[in-house]
Protein backbone atom coordinates (compact mmCIF):
# COMPACT_ATOMS: atom_id res chain seq x y z
CA MET A 1 21.97 -37.19 37.15
CA GLN A 2 19.34 -35.07 35.46
CA THR A 3 18.04 -35.80 32.05
CA PHE A 4 16.52 -32.84 29.97
CA ASN A 5 13.53 -33.24 27.80
CA THR A 6 14.39 -31.65 24.56
CA ASN A 7 10.97 -32.16 23.14
CA GLU A 8 9.48 -29.72 25.70
CA MET A 9 12.10 -27.15 25.17
CA THR A 10 12.17 -27.43 21.62
CA GLN A 11 8.15 -26.99 21.79
CA GLN A 12 8.87 -24.18 24.15
CA PHE A 13 11.34 -22.59 21.99
CA ASP A 14 8.79 -22.84 19.18
CA ASN A 15 5.86 -21.28 21.23
CA MET A 16 7.97 -18.62 22.29
CA PHE A 17 10.03 -17.73 19.39
CA MET A 18 9.06 -19.22 16.07
CA ALA A 19 5.51 -19.43 15.93
CA PRO A 20 5.23 -15.31 16.59
CA VAL A 21 7.67 -14.84 14.02
CA ARG A 22 5.79 -17.04 11.32
CA ALA A 23 2.82 -15.30 12.46
CA TYR A 24 4.24 -11.94 11.61
CA MET A 25 5.71 -13.29 8.80
CA THR A 26 2.27 -14.27 7.45
CA LEU A 27 0.73 -11.08 8.11
CA SER A 28 3.71 -9.52 6.15
CA ILE A 29 3.46 -11.73 3.25
CA ASP A 30 -0.33 -11.21 3.08
CA TYR A 31 0.17 -7.33 3.58
CA SER A 32 2.61 -7.10 1.08
CA GLU A 33 0.26 -9.15 -1.61
CA LYS A 34 -2.62 -7.08 -1.13
CA MET A 35 -0.61 -3.91 -1.50
CA LEU A 36 1.14 -4.93 -4.67
CA ASN A 37 -2.08 -6.29 -6.05
CA ALA A 38 -3.59 -2.71 -5.36
CA GLN A 39 -0.54 -1.12 -7.29
CA PHE A 40 -1.21 -3.31 -10.14
CA ASP A 41 -4.75 -2.56 -10.51
CA ALA A 42 -4.09 0.80 -10.25
CA ASN A 43 -1.15 1.27 -12.91
CA LYS A 44 -3.22 -0.59 -15.26
CA SER A 45 -6.22 1.69 -14.75
CA TYR A 46 -3.69 4.63 -15.34
CA VAL A 47 -2.20 3.17 -18.31
CA ASP A 48 -5.41 2.16 -20.20
CA THR A 49 -6.57 5.50 -19.49
CA GLY A 50 -3.45 6.71 -21.37
CA ILE A 51 -3.92 5.02 -24.20
CA ALA A 52 -7.67 5.66 -24.60
CA GLN A 53 -6.82 9.40 -24.53
CA MET A 54 -3.98 9.17 -27.18
CA ARG A 55 -6.29 6.74 -29.16
CA GLN A 56 -8.83 9.57 -29.12
CA LEU A 57 -6.43 12.24 -29.99
CA MET A 58 -4.92 10.57 -33.14
CA SER A 59 -8.65 10.27 -34.45
CA VAL A 60 -9.15 14.43 -34.22
CA LYS A 61 -9.11 15.58 -37.86
CA ASP A 62 -10.38 18.84 -37.71
CA ALA A 63 -11.13 21.84 -35.33
CA ASN A 64 -14.45 20.31 -33.79
CA GLY A 65 -12.97 17.29 -33.21
CA LEU A 66 -10.18 18.90 -31.07
CA ARG A 67 -12.90 20.89 -29.29
CA SER A 68 -14.30 18.11 -28.61
CA TYR A 69 -11.34 16.10 -27.46
CA MET A 70 -10.42 18.71 -24.91
CA GLU A 71 -13.63 19.17 -23.50
CA GLY A 72 -13.47 15.46 -22.65
CA GLN A 73 -10.30 16.00 -21.05
CA GLN A 74 -11.99 17.65 -18.36
CA LYS A 75 -13.91 14.72 -17.62
CA VAL A 76 -11.08 12.34 -17.74
CA ALA A 77 -8.81 14.72 -15.59
CA LYS A 78 -12.13 14.32 -13.02
CA GLU A 79 -11.93 10.57 -13.43
CA LEU A 80 -8.47 10.14 -12.71
CA ALA A 81 -8.75 12.23 -9.63
CA GLU A 82 -11.08 10.83 -8.14
CA ARG A 83 -9.59 7.00 -9.21
CA VAL A 84 -6.34 8.41 -7.32
CA LYS A 85 -8.11 9.52 -3.91
CA GLY A 86 -10.02 6.36 -4.00
CA ASP A 87 -6.60 4.52 -4.53
CA ALA A 88 -4.92 6.61 -1.83
CA ASP A 89 -8.08 5.36 0.77
CA LYS A 90 -7.40 2.05 -0.60
CA VAL A 91 -3.80 2.12 0.42
CA VAL A 92 -4.55 3.69 3.82
CA ALA A 93 -7.16 1.12 4.82
CA LEU A 94 -4.50 -1.83 4.15
CA GLN A 95 -1.79 -0.02 6.23
CA GLN A 96 -4.30 0.46 9.23
CA ASP A 97 -5.54 -3.05 9.12
CA PHE A 98 -1.68 -4.08 8.66
CA LEU A 99 -1.28 -2.15 12.00
CA GLN A 100 -3.86 -3.46 13.62
CA LYS A 101 -3.36 -7.02 12.86
CA GLY A 102 0.78 -6.35 13.92
CA GLN A 103 -0.32 -4.68 17.46
CA LYS A 104 -2.97 -7.39 18.09
CA LEU A 105 -0.11 -10.16 17.33
CA THR A 106 2.54 -7.75 19.56
CA GLU A 107 -0.09 -8.17 22.49
CA ASP A 108 -0.87 -11.72 22.07
CA ASN A 109 3.20 -12.31 22.21
CA VAL A 110 3.71 -10.58 25.40
CA LYS A 111 1.00 -12.06 27.01
CA GLN A 112 2.23 -15.65 26.20
CA ALA A 113 5.43 -14.49 26.95
CA GLN A 114 4.71 -13.60 30.60
CA ALA A 115 2.31 -16.37 31.22
CA ALA A 116 5.28 -18.73 30.16
CA ALA A 117 7.74 -16.48 32.41
CA SER A 118 5.37 -16.68 35.34
CA LYS A 119 4.78 -20.49 34.91
CA MET A 120 8.90 -20.92 34.72
CA SER A 121 9.17 -18.95 37.98
CA LYS A 122 6.49 -21.18 39.94
CA THR A 123 8.48 -24.47 38.56
CA ALA A 124 12.03 -23.00 39.36
C-alpha cells in the first residue's frame, strides 16, 4: 500500500497555482492603488484650478478687471493643457510598468511550470 505525502502535494499546488495568483493579485492591487492616487491627484488639481478661476471671476468689478481675467485665461488654459499631458504620460508609464511586470511574472511562472513538469516526468 502506497501512502501519499499530502504536505508535498499541498506545497506543489501552492507553488504551481496559488503563488502565481498571489503574485499577480499583488501586482494588480499595487497598480490599482497607483492609478487611483494619480486620478485623485489630477482631479484635485483640476477642481482647485476651477475654484480659483471662479473666485477670480467673482472679483471682477469693471472692464479692466474683466480684461485682466480674460488675459489670465490663456495662461490657465496653457497650464491645464500641460497638466493633462503630464497626467496622461503618468498613466501610460503606470500601464507600461504593469504590463512589463505582468509579462515577467508570466514568463517566470511558465519556466517554473516547465521545470516542475520535467521533474515530474523524470520521477514517473
